[in-house]
Short mmCIF file of C-alpha atoms and ligand atoms in Angstrom, two decimals:
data_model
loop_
_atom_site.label_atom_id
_atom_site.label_comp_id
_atom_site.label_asym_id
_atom_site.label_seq_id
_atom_site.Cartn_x
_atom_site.Cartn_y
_atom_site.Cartn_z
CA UNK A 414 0.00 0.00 0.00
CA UNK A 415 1.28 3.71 -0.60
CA UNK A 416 -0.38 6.88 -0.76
CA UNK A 417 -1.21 8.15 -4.12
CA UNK A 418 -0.34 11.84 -4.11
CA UNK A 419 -3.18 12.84 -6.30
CA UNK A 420 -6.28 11.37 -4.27
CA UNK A 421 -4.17 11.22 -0.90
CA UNK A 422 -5.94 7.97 -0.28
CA UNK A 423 -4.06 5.19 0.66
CA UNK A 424 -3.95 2.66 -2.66
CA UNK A 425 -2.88 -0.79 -3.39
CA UNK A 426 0.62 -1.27 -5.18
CA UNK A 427 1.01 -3.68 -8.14
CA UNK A 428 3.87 -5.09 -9.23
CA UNK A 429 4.16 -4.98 -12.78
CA UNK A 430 7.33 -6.82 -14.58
CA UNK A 431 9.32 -5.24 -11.62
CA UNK A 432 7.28 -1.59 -12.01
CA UNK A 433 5.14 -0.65 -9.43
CA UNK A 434 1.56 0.84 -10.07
CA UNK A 435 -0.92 2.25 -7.95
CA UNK A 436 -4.54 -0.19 -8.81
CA UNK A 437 -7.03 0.96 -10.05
CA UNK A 438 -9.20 3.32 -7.43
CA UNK A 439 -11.72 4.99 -9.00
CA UNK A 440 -11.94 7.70 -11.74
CA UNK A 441 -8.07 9.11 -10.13
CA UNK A 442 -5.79 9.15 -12.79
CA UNK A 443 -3.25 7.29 -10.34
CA UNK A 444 -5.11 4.28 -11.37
CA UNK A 445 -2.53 2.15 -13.05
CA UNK A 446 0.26 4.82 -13.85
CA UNK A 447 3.62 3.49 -12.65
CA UNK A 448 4.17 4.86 -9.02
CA UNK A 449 7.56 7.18 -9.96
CA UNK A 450 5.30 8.94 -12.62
CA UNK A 451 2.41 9.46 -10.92
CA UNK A 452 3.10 13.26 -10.80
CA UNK A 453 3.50 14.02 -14.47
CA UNK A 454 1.18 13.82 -17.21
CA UNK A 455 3.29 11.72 -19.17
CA UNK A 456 1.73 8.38 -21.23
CA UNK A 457 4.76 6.42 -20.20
CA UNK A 458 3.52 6.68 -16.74
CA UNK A 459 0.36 3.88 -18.39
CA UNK A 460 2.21 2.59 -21.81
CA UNK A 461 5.22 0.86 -21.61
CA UNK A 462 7.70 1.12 -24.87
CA UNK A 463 6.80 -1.29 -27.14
CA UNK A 464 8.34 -2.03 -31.10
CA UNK A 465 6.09 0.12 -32.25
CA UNK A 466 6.12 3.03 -29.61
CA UNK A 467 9.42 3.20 -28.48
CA UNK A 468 8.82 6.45 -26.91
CA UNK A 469 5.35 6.67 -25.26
CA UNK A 470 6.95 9.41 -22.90
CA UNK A 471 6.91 11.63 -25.78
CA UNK A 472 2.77 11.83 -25.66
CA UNK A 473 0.64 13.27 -22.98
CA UNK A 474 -2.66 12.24 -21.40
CA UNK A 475 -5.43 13.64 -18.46
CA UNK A 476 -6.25 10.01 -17.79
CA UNK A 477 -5.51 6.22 -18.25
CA UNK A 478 -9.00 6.25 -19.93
CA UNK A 479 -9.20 9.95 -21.99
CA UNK A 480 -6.90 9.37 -25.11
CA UNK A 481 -3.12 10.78 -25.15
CA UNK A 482 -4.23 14.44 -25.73
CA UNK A 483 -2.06 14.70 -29.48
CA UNK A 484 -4.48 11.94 -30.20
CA UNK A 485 -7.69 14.16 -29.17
CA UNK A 486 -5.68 17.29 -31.30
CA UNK A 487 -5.46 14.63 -34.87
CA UNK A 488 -9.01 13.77 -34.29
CA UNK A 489 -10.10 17.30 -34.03
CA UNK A 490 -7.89 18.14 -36.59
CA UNK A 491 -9.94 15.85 -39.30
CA UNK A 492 -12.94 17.26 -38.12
CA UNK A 493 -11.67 20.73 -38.51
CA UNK A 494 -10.15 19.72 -42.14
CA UNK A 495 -13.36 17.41 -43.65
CA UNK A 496 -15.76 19.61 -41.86
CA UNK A 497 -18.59 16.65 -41.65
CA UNK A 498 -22.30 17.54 -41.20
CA UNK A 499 -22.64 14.95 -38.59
CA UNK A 500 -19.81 13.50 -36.08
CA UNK A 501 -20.26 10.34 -33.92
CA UNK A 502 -18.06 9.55 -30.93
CA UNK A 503 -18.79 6.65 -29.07
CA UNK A 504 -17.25 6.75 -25.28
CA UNK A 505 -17.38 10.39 -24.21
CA UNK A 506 -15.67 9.96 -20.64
CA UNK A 507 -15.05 13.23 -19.20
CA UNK A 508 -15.37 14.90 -22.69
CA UNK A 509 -11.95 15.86 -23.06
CA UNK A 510 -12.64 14.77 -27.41
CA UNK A 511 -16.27 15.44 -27.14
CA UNK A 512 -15.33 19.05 -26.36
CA UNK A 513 -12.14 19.63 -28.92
CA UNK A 514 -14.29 18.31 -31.80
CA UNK A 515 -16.73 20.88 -30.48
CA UNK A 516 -14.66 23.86 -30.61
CA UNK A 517 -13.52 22.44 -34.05
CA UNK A 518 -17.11 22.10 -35.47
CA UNK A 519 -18.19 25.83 -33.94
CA UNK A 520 -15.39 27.38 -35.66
CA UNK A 521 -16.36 25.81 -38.56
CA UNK A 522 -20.10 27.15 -38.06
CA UNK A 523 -21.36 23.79 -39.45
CA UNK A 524 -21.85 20.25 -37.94
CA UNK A 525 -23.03 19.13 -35.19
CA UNK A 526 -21.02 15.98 -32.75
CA UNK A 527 -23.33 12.95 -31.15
CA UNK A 528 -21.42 11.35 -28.12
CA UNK A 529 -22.74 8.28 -26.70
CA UNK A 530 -21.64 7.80 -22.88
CA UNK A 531 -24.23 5.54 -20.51
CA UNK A 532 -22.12 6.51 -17.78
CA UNK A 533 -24.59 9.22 -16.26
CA UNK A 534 -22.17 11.37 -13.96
CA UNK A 535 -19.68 10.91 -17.74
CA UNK A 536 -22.39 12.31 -19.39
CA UNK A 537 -23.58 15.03 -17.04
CA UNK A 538 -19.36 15.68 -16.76
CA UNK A 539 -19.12 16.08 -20.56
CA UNK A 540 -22.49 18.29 -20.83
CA UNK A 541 -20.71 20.71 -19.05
CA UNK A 542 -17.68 20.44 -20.85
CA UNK A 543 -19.60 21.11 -24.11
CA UNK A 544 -21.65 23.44 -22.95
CA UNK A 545 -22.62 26.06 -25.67
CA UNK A 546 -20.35 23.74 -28.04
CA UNK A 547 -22.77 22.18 -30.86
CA UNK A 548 -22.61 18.60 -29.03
CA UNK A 549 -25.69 16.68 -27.90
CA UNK A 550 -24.44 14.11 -25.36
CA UNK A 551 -26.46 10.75 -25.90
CA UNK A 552 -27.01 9.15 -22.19
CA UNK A 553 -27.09 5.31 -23.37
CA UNK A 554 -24.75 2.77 -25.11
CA UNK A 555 -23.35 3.02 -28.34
CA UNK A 556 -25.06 -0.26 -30.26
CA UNK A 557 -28.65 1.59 -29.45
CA UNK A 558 -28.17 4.84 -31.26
CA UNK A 559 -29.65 5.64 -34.17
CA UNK A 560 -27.82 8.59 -36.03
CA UNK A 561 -30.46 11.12 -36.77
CA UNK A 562 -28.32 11.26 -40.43
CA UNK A 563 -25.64 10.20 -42.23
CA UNK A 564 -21.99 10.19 -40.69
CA UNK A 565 -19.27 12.04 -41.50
CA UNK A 566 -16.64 11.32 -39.32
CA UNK A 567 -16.98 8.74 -36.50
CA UNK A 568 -14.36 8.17 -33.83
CA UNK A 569 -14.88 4.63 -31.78
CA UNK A 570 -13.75 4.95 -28.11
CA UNK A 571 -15.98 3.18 -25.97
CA UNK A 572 -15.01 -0.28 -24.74
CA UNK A 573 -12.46 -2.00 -27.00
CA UNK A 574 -14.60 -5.46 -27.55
CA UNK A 575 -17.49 -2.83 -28.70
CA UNK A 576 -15.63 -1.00 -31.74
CA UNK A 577 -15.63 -2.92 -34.64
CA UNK A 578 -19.47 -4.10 -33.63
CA UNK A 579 -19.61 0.14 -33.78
CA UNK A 580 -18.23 0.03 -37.08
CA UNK A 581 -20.68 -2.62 -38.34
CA UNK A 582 -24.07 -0.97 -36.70
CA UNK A 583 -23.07 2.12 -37.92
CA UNK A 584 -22.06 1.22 -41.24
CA UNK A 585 -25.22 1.97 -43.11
CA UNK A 586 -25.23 5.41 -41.68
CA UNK A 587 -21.64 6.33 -43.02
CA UNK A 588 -20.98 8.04 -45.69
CA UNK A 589 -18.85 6.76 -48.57
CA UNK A 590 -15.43 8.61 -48.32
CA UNK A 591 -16.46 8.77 -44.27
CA UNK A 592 -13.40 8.74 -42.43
CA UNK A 593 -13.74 6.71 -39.16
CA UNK A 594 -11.15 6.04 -36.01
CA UNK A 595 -10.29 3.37 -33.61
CA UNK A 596 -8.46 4.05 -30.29
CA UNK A 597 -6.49 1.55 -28.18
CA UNK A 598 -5.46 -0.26 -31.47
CA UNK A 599 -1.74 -1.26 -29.92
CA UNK A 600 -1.20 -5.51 -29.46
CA UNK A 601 -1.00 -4.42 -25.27
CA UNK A 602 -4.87 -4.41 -26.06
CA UNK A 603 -5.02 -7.34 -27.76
CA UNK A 604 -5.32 -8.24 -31.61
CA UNK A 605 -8.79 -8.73 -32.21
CA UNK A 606 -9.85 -5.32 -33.12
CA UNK A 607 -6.79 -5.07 -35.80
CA UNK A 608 -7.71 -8.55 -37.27
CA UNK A 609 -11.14 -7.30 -37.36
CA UNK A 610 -10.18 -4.03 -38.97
CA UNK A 611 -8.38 -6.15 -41.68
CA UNK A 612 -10.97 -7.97 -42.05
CA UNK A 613 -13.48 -5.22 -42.87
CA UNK A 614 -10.19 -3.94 -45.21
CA UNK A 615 -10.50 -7.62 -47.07
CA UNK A 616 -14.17 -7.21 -46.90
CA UNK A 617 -13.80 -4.32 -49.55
CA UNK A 618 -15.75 -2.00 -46.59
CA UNK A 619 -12.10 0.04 -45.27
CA UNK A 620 -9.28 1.86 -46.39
CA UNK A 621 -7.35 1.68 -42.90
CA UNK A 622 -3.95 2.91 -41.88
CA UNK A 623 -1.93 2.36 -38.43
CA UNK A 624 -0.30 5.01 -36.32
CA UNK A 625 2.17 3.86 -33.74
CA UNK A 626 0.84 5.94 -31.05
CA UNK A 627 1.27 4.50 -27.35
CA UNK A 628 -2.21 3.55 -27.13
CA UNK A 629 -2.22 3.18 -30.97
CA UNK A 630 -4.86 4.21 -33.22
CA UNK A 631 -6.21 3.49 -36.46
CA UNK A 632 -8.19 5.88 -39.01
CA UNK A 633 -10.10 4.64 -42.41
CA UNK A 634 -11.84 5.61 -45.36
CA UNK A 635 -15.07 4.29 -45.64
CA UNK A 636 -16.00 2.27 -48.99
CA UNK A 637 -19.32 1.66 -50.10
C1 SAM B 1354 -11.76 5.24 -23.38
S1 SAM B 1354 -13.09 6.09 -22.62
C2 SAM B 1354 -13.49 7.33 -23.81
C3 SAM B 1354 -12.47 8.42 -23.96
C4 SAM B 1354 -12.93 9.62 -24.75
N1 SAM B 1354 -13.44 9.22 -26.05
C5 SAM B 1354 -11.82 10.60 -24.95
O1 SAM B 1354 -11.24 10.67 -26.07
O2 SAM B 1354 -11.45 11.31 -24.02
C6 SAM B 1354 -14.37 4.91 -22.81
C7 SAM B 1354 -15.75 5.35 -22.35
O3 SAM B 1354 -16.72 4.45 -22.95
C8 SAM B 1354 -17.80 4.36 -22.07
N2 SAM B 1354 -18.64 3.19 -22.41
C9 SAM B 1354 -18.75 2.01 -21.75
N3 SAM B 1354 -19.68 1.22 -22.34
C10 SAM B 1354 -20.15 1.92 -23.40
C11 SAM B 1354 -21.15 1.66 -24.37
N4 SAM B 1354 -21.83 0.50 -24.38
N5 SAM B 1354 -21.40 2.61 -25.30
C12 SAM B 1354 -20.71 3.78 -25.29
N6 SAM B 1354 -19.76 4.08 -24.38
C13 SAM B 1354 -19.49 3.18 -23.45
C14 SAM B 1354 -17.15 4.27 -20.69
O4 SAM B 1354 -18.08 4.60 -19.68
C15 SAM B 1354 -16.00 5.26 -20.85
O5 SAM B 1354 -16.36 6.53 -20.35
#
């Protein structure tokens, strides 16, 4: 047990490949960041390097659960460059990409963002970070939305066994030439949702391509 500085309440140690990390307690972003780190806002402090992200310490992040935050600034970033109608996030958390595709979509003066959290104090968290932003907040889970039109730009970020059944409700409701992103892509996740993305890829449905993020991330092209 140790005190984690950020909570001050006294937290479980794990032993991790001869790192220690504080457990998970809660919505403190002590959970599982390595105990020497817990005072930065570095990603190393959750991602360990890895072949394809040598360098995690060189990305930043709120949270173990709200993406790195240069992940958060690319998504906006395609928002702000395709400037889609309608935007779909599923997984708001505490709104930290809910609210940068907001800004994004109000400078733009067009588009409005959906973002599907069933969490209710997440959702009441992220109504306040939107607020004034154009960003309805959907209270409810991601597989029971109905998209009131077609999709521009989605970005899948709920639970990782959920996003490529995300990509296949929401299919119908995408564009063609849609672009669409998966978070938490890396193998420390597990391979399924890159097989799967492959498989929509063979499927003739995706365009994909790979970043080697710490958390890693994939964005597509949608093909109809
Ligand atoms: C990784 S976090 C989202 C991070 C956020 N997109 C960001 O960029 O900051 C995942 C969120 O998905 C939510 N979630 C869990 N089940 C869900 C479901 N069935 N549909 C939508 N979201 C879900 C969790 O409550 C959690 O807040």
């Amino acid at each position: 047990m140790a005190e984690c500085p950020l909570c001050e309440t006294e937290v479980s140690l794990v032993d991790v490949g001869g790192i220690e990390r504080f457990a998970h307690h809660g919505d403190c972003s002590g959970s599982f960041s390595q105990r020497d780190l817990v005072e930065t806002n570095l990603e190393s402090r959750y991602t360990l390097p890895s072949d394809l992200c040598p360098h995690p310490e060189r990305w930043t992040s709120e949270d173990w659960d709200s993406a790195e935050l240069e992940v958060t600034e690319l998504v906006a970033a395609f928002v702000g460059a395709l400037r889609p109608d309608l935007v779909v996030e599923t997984g708001s958390a505490f709104g930290q990409t809910a609210r940068a595709i907001g800004y994004t979509l109000k400078e733009a003066g067009s588009g409005v963002l959906h973002t599907i959290e069933p969490n209710p104090e997440r959702a009441e968290i992220t109504r306040g970070e939107c607020k004034n932003l154009p960003v309805v907040v959907e209270e409810m889970s991601s597989l029971d939305f109905e998209p009131p039109s077609k999709i521009g730009f989605a970005w899948f970020d709920s639970l990782v066994p959920l996003r490529l059944p995300e990509f296949e409700h929401f299919y119908p409701h995408l564009l063609p030439g849609a672009i669409v992103g998966f978070h938490d892509t890396a193998p420390h996740h597990g391979t399924a949702m890159w097989q799967g993305i492959m498989a929509q890829e063979t499927a003739g449905r995706l365009l994909p391509i790979r970043l080697h993020t710490p958390r890693g991330v994939v964005f597509g092209e949608v093909v109809k």
